Short mmCIF file of C-alpha atoms in Angstrom, two decimals:
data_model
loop_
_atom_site.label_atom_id
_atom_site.label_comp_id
_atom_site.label_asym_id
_atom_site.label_seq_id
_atom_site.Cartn_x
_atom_site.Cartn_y
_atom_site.Cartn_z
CA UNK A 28 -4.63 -2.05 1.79
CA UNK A 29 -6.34 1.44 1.39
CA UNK A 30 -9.86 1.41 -0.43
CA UNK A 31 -11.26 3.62 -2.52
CA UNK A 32 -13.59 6.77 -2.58
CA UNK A 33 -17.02 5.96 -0.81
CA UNK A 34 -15.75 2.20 0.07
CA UNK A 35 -14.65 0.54 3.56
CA UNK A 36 -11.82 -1.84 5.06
CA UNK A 37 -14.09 -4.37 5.46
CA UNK A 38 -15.68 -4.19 1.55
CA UNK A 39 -12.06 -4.86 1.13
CA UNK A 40 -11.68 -7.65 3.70
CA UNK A 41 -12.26 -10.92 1.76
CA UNK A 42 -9.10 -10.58 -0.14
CA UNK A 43 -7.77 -11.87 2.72
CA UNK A 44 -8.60 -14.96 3.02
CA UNK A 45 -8.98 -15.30 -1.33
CA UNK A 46 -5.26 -14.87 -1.30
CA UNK A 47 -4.87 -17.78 1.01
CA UNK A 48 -1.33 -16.52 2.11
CA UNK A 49 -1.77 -17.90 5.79
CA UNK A 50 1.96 -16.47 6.83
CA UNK A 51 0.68 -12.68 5.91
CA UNK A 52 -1.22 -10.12 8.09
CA UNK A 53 -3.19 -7.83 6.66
CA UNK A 54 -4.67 -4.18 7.76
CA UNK A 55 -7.97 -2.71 5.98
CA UNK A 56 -8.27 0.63 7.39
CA UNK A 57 -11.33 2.61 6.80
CA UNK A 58 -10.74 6.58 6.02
CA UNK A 59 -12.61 9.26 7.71
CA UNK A 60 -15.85 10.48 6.62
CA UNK A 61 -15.99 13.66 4.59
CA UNK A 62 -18.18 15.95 2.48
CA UNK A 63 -16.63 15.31 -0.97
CA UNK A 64 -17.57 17.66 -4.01
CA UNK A 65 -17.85 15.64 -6.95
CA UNK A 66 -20.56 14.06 -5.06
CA UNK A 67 -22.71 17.07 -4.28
CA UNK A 68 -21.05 17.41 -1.37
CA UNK A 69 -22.34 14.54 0.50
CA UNK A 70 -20.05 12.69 3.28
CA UNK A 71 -18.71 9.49 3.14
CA UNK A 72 -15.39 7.39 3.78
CA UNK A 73 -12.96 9.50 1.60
CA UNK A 74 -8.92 10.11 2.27
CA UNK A 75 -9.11 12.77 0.26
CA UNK A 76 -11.91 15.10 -1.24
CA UNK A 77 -12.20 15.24 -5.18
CA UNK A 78 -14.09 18.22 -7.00
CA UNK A 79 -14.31 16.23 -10.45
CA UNK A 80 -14.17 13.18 -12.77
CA UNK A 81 -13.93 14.78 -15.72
CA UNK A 82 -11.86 13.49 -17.95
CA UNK A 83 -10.35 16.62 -19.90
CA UNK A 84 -9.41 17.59 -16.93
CA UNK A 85 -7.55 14.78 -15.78
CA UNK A 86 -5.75 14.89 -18.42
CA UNK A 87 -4.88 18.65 -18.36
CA UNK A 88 -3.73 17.79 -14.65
CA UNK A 89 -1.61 14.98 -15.72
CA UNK A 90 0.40 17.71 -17.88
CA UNK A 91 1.35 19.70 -14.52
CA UNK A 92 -1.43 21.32 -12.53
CA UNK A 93 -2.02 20.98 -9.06
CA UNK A 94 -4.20 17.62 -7.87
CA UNK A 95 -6.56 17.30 -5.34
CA UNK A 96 -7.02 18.37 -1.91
CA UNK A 97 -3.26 18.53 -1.01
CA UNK A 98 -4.21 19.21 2.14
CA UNK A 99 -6.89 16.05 2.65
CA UNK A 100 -4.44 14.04 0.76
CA UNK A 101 -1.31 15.09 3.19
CA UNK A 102 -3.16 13.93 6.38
CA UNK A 103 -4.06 10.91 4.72
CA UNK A 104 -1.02 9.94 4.04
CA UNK A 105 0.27 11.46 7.67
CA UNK A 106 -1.74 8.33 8.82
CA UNK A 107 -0.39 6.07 7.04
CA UNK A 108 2.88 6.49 7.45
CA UNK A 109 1.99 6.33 11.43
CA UNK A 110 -0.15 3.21 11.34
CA UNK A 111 3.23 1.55 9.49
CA UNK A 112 5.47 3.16 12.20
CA UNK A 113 3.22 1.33 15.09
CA UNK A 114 2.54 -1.91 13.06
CA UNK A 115 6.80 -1.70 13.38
CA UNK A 116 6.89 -0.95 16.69
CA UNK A 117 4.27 -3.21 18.13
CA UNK A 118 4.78 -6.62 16.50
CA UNK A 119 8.21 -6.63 15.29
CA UNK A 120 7.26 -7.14 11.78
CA UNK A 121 10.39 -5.15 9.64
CA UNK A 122 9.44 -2.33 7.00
CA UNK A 123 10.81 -4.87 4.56
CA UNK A 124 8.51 -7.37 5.15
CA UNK A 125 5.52 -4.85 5.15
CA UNK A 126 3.65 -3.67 1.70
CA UNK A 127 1.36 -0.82 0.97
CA UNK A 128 -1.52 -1.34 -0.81
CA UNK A 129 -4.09 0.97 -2.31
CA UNK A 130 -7.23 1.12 -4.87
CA UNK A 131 -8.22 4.44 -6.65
CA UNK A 132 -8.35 6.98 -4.22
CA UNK A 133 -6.74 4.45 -1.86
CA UNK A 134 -3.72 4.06 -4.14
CA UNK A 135 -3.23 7.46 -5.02
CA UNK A 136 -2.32 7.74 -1.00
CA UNK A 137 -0.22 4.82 -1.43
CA UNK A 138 1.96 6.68 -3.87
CA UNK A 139 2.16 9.80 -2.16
CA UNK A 140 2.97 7.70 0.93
CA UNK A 141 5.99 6.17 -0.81
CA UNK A 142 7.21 8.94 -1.77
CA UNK A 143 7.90 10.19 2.04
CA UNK A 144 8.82 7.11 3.72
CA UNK A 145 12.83 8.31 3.31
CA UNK A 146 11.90 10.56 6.05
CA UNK A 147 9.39 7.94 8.24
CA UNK A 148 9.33 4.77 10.06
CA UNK A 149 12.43 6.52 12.49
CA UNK A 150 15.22 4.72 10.35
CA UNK A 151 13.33 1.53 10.30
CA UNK A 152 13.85 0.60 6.98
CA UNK A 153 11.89 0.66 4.15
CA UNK A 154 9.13 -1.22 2.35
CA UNK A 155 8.95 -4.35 0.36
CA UNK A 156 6.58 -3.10 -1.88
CA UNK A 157 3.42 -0.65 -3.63
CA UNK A 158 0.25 -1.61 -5.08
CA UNK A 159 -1.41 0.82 -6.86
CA UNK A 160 -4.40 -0.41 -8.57
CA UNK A 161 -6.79 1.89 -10.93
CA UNK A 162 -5.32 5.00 -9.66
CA UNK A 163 -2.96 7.78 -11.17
CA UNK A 164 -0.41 10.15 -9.57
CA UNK A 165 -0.25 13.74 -10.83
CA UNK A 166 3.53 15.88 -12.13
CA UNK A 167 5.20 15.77 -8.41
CA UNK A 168 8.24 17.10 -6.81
CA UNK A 169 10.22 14.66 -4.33
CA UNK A 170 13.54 14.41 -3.91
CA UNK A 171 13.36 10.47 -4.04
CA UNK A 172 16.04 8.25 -2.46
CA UNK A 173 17.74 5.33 -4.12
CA UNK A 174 16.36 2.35 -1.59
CA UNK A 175 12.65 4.25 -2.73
CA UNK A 176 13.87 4.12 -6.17
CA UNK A 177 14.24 0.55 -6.15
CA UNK A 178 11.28 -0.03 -4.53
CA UNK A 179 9.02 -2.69 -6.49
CA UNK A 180 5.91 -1.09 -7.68
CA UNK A 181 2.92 -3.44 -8.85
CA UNK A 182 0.76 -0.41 -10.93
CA UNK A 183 -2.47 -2.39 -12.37
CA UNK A 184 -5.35 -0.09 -14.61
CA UNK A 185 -8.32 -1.62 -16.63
CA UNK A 186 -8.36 -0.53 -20.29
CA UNK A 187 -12.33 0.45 -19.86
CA UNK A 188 -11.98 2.33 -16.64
CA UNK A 189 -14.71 5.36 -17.50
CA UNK A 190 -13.52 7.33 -14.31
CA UNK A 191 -9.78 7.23 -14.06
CA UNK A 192 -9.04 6.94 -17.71
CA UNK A 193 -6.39 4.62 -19.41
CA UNK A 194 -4.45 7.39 -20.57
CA UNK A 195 -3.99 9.13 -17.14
CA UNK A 196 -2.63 5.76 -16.09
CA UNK A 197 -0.14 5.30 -18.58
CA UNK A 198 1.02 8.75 -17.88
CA UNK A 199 1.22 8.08 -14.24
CA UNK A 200 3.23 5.14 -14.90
CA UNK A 201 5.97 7.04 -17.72
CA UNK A 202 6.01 10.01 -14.53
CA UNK A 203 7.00 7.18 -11.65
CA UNK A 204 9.75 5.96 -14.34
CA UNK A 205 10.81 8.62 -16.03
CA UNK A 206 10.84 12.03 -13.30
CA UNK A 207 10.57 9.95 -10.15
CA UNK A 208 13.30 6.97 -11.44
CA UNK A 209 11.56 4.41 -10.25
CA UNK A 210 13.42 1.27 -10.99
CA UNK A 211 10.84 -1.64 -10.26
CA UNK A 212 7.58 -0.18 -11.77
CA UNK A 213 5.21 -3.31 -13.06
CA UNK A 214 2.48 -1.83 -15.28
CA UNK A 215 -0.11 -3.19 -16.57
CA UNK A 216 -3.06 -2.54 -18.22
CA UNK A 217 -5.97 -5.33 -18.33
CA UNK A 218 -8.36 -5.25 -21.61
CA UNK A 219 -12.00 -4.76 -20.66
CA UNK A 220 -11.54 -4.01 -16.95
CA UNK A 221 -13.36 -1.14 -15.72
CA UNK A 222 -12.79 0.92 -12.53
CA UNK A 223 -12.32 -2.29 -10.36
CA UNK A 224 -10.33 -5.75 -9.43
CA UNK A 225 -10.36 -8.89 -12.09
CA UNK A 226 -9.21 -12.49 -11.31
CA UNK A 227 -6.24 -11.83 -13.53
CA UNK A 228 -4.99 -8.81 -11.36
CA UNK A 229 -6.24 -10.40 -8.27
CA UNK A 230 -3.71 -13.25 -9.11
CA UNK A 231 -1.32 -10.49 -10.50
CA UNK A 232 -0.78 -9.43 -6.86
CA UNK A 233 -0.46 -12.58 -4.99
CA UNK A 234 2.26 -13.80 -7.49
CA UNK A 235 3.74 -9.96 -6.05
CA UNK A 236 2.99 -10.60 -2.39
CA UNK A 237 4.41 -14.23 -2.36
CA UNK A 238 7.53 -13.15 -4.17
CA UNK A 239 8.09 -9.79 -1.44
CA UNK A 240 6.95 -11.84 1.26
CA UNK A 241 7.94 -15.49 1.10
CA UNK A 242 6.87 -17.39 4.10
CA UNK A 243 9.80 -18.15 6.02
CA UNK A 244 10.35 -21.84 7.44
CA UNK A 245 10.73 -21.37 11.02
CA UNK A 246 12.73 -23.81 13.50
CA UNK A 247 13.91 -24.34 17.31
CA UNK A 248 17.49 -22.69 16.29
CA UNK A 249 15.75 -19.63 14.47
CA UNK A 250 13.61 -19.10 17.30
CA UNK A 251 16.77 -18.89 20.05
CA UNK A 252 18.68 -16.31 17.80
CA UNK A 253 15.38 -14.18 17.61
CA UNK A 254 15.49 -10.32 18.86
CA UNK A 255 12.39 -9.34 21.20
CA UNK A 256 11.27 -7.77 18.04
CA UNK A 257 11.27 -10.73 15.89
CA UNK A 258 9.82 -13.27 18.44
CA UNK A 259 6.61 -11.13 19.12
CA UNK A 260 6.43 -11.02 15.11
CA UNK A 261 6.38 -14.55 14.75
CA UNK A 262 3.91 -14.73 17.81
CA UNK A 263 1.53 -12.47 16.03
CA UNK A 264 1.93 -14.43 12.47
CA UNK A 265 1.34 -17.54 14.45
CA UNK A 266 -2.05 -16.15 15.61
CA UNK A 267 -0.66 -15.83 19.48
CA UNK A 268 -0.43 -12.92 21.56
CA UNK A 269 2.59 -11.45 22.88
CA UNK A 270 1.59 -8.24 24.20
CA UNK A 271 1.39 -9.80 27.57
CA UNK A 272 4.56 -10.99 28.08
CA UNK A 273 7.26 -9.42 29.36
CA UNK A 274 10.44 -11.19 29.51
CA UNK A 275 12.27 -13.06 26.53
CA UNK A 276 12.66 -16.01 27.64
CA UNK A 277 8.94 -16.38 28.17
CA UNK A 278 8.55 -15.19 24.07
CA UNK A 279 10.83 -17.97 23.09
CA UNK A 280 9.17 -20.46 25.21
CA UNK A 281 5.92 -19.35 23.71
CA UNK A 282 7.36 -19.01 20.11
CA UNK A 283 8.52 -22.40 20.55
CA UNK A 284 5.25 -23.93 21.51
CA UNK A 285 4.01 -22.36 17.89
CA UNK A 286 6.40 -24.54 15.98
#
């Protein structure tokens, strides 16, 4: 779950445990501190820098011009892909049973991120899922697969958002559906909300996660037809630690004391 301009992870923690989804782990990364121009050119947390909030011209880019900071925006989403490609490769979890998550700034990356993860991850699948919440995604070029395609997108945008406006939104949606053919694309726009999170949305995307990620009822069978892969998963959704162990009969032996 990527956070928006100026924010942190760990403003972004709490979801956690409000979702009360005990079979889910979830990642808050924090982005790298930048000078970023709208803001006189202070630093702060920022995966991208931004040199305005003007509405006009928001609009105008929605019609075709370049965004912002492709090149801030590419590394940003260079780490994503990579933190997704070791989550894989260090707990087992599979790329479909792993969403992407992102507010404003933070879901803009999430978008661009999607959009690339035909040629990420090594052949490791891909994802269960996008959240983009109060964000946008300019005209783009991408040759998009049809597993991406039918990737289900969760797109949520307050009606009274004064600094990514409604309309941008909406036109980010009819671009995602309409040039980029994606199949799956759930948007919705929530009266009165501003630029930020409402109970409504919040329970918006847990009705999402739960339906992507259903917990799965684990037994003593499951557990011997695991692949090293899938036992250190379960491990790690258990709360355990695998990275210590070596052989697999010792991961079923632990898995099976997590039952």
């Amino acid at each position: 779950m990527l956070h928006g301009l100026g924010d942190t992870g760990n403003r972004w923690a709490p979801v956690a445990p409000e979702m009360a989804m005990d079979h889910v782990k979830w990642i808050f990364p924090t982005a790298p501190t930048r000078p970023i121009t709208v803001n006189m050119g202070m630093s702060m947390p920022g995966w991208f820098d931004i040199d305005h909030l003007d509405e006009a011209k928001f609009v105008e880019m929605m019609q075709g011009t370049t965004g912002f900071d492709d090149e801030g925006t590419n590394e940003s989403v260079d780490y994503v892909l990579k933190l997704i490609e070791a989550e894989i490769k260090s707990t087992g979890i599979p790329a479909d049973r792993i969403v992407l998550g992102g507010f404003s700034q933070g879901g803009h990356v999430a978008l661009k991120a999607i959009l690339r993860q035909r040629d990420s991850f090594a052949g490791m699948g891909r994802l269960a899922g996008i959240m983009a919440l109060s964000t946008w995604i300019e005209p783009v070029q991408a040759e998009v697969d049809e597993a991406t395609r039918k990737t289900p997108l969760l797109y949520g945008h307050g009606s009274s958002d004064p600094l990514i406006p409604a309309q941008v939104a909406q036109l980010s949606a009819d671009h995602l559906r309409q040039k980029l053919n994606f199949q799956d694309v759930r948007f919705k726009m929530y009266p009165g909300m501003q630029h930020s999170t409402c109970f409504e949305e919040m329970e918006d995307m847990k009705t999402f996660l739960m339906t992507l990620l259903p917990p799965k009822d684990i037994d003593a069978e499951d557990i011997e037809s695991m692949s090293v892969r899938e036992l250190k998963s379960f491990i790690v959704r258990k709360g355990g630690d695998p990275s210590a162990i070596l052989e697999k009969g010792e991961l079923k032996q632990a898995a099976r004391s997590l039952l």
